[in-house]
Coordinates of C-alpha atoms and ligand atoms in Angstrom, one line a residue:
X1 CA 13.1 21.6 -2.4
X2 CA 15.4 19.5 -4.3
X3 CA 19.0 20.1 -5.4
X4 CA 20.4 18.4 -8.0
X5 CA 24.3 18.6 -8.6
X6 CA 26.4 19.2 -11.1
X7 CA 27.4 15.3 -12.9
X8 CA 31.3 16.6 -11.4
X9 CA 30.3 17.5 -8.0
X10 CA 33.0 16.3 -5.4
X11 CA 32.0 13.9 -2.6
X12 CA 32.9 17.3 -0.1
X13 CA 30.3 19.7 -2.2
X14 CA 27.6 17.1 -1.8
X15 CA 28.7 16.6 2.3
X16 CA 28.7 20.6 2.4
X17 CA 25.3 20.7 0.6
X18 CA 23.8 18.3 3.4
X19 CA 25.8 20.0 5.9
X20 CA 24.3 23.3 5.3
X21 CA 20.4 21.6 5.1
X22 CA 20.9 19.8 8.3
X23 CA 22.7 23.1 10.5
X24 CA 19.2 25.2 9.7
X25 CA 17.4 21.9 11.4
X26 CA 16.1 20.3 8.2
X27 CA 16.5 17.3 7.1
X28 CA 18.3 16.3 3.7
X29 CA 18.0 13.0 1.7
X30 CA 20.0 11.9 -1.1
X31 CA 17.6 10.9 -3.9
X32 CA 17.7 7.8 -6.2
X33 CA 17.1 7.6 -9.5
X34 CA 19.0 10.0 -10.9
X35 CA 22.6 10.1 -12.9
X36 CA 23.6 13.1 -11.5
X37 CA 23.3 13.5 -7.2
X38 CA 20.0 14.8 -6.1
X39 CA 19.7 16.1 -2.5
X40 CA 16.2 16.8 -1.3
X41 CA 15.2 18.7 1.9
X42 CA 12.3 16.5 3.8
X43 CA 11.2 18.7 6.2
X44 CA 8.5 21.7 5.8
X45 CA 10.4 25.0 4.9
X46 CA 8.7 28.4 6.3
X47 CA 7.8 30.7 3.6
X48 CA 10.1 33.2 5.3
X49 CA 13.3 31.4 4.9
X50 CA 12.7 30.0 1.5
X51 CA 14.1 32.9 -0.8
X52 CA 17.0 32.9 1.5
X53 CA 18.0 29.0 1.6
X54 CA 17.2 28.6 -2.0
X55 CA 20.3 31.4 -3.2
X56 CA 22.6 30.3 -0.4
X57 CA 21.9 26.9 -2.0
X58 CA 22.3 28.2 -5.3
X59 CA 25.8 30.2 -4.7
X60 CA 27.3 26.9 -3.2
X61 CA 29.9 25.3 -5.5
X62 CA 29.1 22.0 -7.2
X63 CA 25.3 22.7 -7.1
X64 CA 23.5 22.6 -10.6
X65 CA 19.9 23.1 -10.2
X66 CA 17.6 24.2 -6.9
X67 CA 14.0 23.1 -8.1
X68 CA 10.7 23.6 -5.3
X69 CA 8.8 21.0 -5.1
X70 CA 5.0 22.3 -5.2
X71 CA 3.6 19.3 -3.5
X72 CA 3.4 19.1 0.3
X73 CA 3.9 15.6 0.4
X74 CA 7.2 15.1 -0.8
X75 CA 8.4 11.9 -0.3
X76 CA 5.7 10.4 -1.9
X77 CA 5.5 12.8 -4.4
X78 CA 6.6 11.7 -8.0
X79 CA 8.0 15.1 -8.7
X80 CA 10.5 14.1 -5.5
X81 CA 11.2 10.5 -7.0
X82 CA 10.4 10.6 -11.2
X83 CA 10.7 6.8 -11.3
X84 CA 8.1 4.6 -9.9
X85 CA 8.7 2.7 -7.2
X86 CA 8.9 -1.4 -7.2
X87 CA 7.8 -2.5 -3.7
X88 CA 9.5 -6.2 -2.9
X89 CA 7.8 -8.8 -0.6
X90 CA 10.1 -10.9 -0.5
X91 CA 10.4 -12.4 -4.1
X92 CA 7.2 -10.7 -5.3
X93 CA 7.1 -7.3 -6.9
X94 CA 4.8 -4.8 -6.9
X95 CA 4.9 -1.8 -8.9
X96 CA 6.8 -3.4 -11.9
X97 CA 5.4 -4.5 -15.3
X98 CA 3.3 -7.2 -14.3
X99 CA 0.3 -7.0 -12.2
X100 CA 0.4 -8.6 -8.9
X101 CA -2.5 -11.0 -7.1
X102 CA -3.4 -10.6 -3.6
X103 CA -6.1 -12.5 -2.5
X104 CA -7.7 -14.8 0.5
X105 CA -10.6 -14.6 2.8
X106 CA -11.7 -11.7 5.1
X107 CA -10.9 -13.0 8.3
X108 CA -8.6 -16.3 9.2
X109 CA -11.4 -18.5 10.7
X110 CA -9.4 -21.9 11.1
X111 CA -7.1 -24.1 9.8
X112 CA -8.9 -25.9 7.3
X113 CA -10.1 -22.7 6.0
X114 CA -6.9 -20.8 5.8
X115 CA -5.1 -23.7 4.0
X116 CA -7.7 -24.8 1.6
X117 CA -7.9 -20.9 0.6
X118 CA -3.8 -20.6 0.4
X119 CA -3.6 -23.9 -1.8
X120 CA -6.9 -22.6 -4.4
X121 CA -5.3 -18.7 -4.8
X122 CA -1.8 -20.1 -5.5
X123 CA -2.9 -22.6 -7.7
X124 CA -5.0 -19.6 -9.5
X125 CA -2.1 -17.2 -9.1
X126 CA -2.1 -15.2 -6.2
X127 CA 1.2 -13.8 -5.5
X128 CA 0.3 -12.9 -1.7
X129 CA -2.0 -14.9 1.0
X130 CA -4.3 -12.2 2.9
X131 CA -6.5 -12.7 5.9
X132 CA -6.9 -10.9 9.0
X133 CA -6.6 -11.9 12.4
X134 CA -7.7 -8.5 14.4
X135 CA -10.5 -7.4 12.4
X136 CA -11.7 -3.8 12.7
X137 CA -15.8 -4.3 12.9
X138 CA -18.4 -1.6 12.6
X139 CA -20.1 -3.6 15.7
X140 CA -18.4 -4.6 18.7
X141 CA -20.3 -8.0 18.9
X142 CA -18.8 -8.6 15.3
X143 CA -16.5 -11.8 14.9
X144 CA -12.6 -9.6 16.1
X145 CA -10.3 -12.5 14.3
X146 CA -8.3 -15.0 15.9
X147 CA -6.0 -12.7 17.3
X148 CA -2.7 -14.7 18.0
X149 CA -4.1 -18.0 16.7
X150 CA -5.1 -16.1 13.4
X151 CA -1.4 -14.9 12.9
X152 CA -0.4 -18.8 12.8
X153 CA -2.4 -20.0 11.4
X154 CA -1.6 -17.4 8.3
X155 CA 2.0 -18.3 9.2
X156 CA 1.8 -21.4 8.8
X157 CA -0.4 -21.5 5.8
X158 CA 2.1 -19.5 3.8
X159 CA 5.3 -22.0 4.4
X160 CA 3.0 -24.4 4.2
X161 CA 1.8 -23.4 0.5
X162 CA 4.9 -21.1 -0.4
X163 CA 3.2 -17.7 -0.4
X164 CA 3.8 -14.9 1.0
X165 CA 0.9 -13.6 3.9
X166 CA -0.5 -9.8 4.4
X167 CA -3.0 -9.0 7.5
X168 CA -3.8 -6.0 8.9
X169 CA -2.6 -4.4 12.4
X170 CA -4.7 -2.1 14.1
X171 CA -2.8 -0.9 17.6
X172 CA 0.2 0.5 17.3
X173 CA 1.8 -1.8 19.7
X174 CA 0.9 -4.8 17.8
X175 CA 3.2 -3.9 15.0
X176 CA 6.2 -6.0 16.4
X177 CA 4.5 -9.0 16.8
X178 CA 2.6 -9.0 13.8
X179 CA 6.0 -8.3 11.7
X180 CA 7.2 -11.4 13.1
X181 CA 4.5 -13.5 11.0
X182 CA 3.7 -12.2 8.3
X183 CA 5.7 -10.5 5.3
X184 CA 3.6 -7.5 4.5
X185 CA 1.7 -5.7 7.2
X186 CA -2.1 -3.6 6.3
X187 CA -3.3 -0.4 7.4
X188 CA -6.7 -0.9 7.1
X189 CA -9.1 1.9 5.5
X190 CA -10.6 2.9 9.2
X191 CA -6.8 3.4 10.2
X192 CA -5.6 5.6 7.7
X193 CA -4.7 8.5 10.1
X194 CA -4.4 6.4 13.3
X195 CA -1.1 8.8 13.3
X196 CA 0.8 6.6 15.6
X197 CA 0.0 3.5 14.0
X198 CA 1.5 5.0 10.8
X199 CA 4.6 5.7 12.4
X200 CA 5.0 2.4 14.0
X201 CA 4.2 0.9 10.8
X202 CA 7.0 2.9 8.8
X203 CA 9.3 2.3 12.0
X204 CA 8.9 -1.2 11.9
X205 CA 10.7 -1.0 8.0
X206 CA 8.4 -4.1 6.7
X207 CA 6.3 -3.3 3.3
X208 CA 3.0 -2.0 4.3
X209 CA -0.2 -1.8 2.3
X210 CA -2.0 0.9 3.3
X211 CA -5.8 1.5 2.8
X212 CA -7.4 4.8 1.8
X213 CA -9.7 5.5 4.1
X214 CA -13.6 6.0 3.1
X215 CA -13.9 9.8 2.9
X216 CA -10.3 10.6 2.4
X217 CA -9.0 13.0 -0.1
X218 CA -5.9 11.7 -2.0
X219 CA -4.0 14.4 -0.9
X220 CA -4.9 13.2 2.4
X221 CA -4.5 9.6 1.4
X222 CA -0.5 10.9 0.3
X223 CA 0.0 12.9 3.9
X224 CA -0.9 9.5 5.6
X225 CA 2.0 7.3 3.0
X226 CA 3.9 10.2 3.8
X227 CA 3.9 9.7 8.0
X228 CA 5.1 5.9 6.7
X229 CA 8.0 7.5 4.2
X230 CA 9.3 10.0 6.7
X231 CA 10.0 6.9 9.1
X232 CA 13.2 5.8 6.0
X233 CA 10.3 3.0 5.4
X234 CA 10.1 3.4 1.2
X235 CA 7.9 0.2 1.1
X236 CA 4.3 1.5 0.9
X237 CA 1.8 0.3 -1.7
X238 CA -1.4 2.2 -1.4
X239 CA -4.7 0.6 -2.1
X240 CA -8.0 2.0 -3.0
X241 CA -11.0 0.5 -1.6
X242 CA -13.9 2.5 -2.2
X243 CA -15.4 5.4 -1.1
X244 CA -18.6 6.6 0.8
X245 CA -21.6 5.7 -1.5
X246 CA -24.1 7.6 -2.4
X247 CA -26.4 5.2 -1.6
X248 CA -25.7 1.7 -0.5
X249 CA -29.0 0.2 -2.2
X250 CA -26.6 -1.9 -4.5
X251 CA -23.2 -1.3 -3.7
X252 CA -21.3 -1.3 -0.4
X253 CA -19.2 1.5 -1.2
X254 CA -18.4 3.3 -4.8
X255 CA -14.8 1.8 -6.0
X256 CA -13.1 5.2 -7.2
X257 CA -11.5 3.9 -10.0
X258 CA -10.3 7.8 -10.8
X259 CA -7.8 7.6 -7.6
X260 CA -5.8 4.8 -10.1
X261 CA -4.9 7.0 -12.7
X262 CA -4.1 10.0 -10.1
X263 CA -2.2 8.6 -7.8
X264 CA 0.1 7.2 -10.6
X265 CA 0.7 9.8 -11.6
X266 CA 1.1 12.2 -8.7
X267 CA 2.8 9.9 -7.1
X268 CA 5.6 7.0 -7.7
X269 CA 4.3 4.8 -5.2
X270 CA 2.5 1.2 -6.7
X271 CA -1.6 1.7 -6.4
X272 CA -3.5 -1.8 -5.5
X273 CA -7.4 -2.2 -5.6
X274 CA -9.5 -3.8 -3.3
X275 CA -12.8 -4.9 -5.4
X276 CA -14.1 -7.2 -3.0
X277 CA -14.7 -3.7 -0.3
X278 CA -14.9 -1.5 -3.3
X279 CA -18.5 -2.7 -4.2
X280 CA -19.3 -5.3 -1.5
X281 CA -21.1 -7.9 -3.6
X282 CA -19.1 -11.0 -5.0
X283 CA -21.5 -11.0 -8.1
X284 CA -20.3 -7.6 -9.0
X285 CA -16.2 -8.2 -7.8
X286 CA -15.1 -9.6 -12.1
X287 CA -16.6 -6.7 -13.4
X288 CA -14.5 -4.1 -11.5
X289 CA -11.4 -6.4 -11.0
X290 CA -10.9 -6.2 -14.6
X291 CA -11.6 -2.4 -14.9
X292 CA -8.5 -2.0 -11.9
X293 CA -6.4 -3.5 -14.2
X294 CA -7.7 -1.8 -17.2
X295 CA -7.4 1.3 -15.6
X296 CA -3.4 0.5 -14.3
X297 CA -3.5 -0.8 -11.3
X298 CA -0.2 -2.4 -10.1
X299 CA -2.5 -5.0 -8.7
X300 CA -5.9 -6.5 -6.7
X301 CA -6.6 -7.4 -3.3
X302 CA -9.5 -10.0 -3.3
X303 CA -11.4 -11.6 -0.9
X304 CA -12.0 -15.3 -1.3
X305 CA -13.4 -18.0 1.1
X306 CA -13.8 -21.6 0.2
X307 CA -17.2 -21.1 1.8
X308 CA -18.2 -17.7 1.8
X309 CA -22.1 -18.4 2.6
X310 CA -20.1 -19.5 6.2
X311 CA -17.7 -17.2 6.4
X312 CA -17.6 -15.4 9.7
X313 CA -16.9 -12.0 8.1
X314 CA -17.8 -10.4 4.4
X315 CA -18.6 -13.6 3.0
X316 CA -21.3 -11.7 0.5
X317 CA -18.1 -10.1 -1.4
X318 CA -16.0 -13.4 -1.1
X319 CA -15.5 -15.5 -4.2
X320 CA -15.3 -18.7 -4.1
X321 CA -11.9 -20.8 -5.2
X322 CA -13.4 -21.6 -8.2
X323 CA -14.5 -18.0 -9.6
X324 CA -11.3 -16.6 -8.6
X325 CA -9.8 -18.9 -11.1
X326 CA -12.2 -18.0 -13.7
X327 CA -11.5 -14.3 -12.9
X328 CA -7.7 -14.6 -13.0
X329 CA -8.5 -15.8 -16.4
X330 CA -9.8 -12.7 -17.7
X331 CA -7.5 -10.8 -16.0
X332 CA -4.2 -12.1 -18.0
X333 CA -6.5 -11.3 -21.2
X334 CA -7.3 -7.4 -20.0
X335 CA -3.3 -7.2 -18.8
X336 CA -2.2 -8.3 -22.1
X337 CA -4.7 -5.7 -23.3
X338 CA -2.8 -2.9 -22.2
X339 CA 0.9 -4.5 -22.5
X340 CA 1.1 -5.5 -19.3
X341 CA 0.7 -9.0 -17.8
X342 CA -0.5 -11.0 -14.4
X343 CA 2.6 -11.7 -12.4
Ligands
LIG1 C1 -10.2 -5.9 5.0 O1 -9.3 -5.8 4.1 O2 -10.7 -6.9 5.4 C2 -10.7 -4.6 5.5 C3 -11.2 -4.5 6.7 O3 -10.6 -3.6 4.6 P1 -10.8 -2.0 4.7 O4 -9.9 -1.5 5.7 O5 -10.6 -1.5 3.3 O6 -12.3 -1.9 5.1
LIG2 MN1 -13.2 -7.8 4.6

């Protein structure tokens, strides 16, 4: 529910509004984006009580409008929030007008690897460094990551090359740590409704890029940004990565290119792909990097190794340095394309 107040509302009619949420143990939010003041009420409402809060809301003095808000995820919801949302890492953007680069290699191997990648994807234009340092394999005698070495590493790769870093946490009690070296944190696909790992994620108040997970719904995909919302975190850019294929003969998974349009417009959060998970082979990753962005994606996440015949994990989806730059190219031509550009 969402109550929007009259333009001369007093500052005591809006306390009273909230007042009156918060004594039937709900909780209220004052909404941005609006010229008038917009209270909404976070919290589920039974059916029961509904009818009954939504005329006592209505009969209270310096209240305009009482409007339901038919989605169950509200906070992510762009009925709850009509503008969309600009996430900031530090001074990048997501979510604005131009389209923003993430890219780097699966897993941080070593040192020469990480900083030959960071210098190559900044040069390109990569607006973010990723690689992960706890990696979440299929098989347990998979290459894990570096662990704390990893984190470093990536640390020290991004002051090194002025960029900013993104890796992935996967327990829950890593979040702390991990905040403390890098600037964005992931929630990989596998993780999507680790339920606790959400809510130390959104606790932690750092930007989080959060995966969709391989046989989610989107609705379920919005419940799981919603767990990071409902901890006052507002930074959340979700990322689609593919889906359970129909058969894996040629792809690795099948990149749902749909979700892009849907989520943007069910939702006011910014809405990444990952290309280089999304189909699995790099010899496939231009093709449907540029159909992302065609298809209005804030942005990519791409895998890139300076080796990727080596590389320790996914190196048959990693471009090399050199094709990223070729992609990138293309990419400012489809962004331009559609009025938008590459950050
Ligand atoms: C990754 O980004 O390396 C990764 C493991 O991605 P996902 O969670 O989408 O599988
Ligand atoms: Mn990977």
């Amino acid at each position: 529910m969402i109550i929007l107040m009259d333009k001369e509302a007093t500052s005591e009619q809006i306390h009273a509004v909230m007042e009156m949420i918060t004594a039937r143990g709900l909780r209220a939010l004052s909404l941005p984006g609006s010229d008038h003041v917009a209270i909404g009420i976070a919290s589920a409402i039974a059916p029961d009580v509904r009818p009954d809060l939504f005329n006592s809301l209505k009969a209270m003095p310096g209240v305009g409008h009482v409007v339901h808000v038919s989605r169950p995820y509200k906070l992510a919801s762009r009925e709850f929030h009509a503008a969309s949302s600009i996430v900031r890492v530090r001074t990048v953007e997501i979510g604005g007008d131009a389209c923003v680069l993430i890219a780097g290699p699966c897993a941080v191997e070593n040192r020469d690897q990480i900083f030959r990648t960071a210098e190559a994807v900044k040069r390109a234009g990569a607006k973010l460094l990723r690689g992960g340092a706890f990696k979440p394999r299929t098989s347990p005698y998979s290459f894990q990551g570096l662990h704390q070495e990893g984190l470093e590493l990536l640390r020290e790769a991004g002051e090194r090359f002025e960029i900013a870093t993104v890796t992935e946490v996967i327990d829950p009690h890593d979040v702390d740590t991990v905040k403390q070296y890098v600037d964005m944190l992931q929630i990989g696909a596998r993780n999507m409704q680790n339920f606790p790992l959400l809510i130390a994620a959104g606790k932690s108040g750092h930007p989080v890029l959060l995966k969709r997970g391989p046989s989610a719904t989107l609705d379920e995909f919005l419940f799981a940004a919603e767990y990071i919302l409902a901890q006052e975190n507002d930074n959340v850019v979700l990322c689609e990565r593919g889906v359970h294929p129909l058969d894996r003969t040629y792809t690795r998974n099948t990149l749902d290119l749909n979700a892009v349009p849907v989520l943007k417009d069910i939702s006011h959060l910014p809405v990444i792909v990952d290309p280089s998970h999304g189909i699995g082979f790099a010899r496939y990753v231009p093709a449907v990097s540029r159909a992302a962005i065609a298809a209005g994606a804030d942005g990519l996440i791409v895998e890139v190794h300076p080796d990727p015949q080596k590389a320790l994990s996914d190196g048959q989806q990693s471009l090399t340095p050199e094709q990223f730059e070729t992609l990138v190219v293309s990419l400012r031509c489809v962004a331009q394309a559609i009025g938008r550009e590459i950050a």
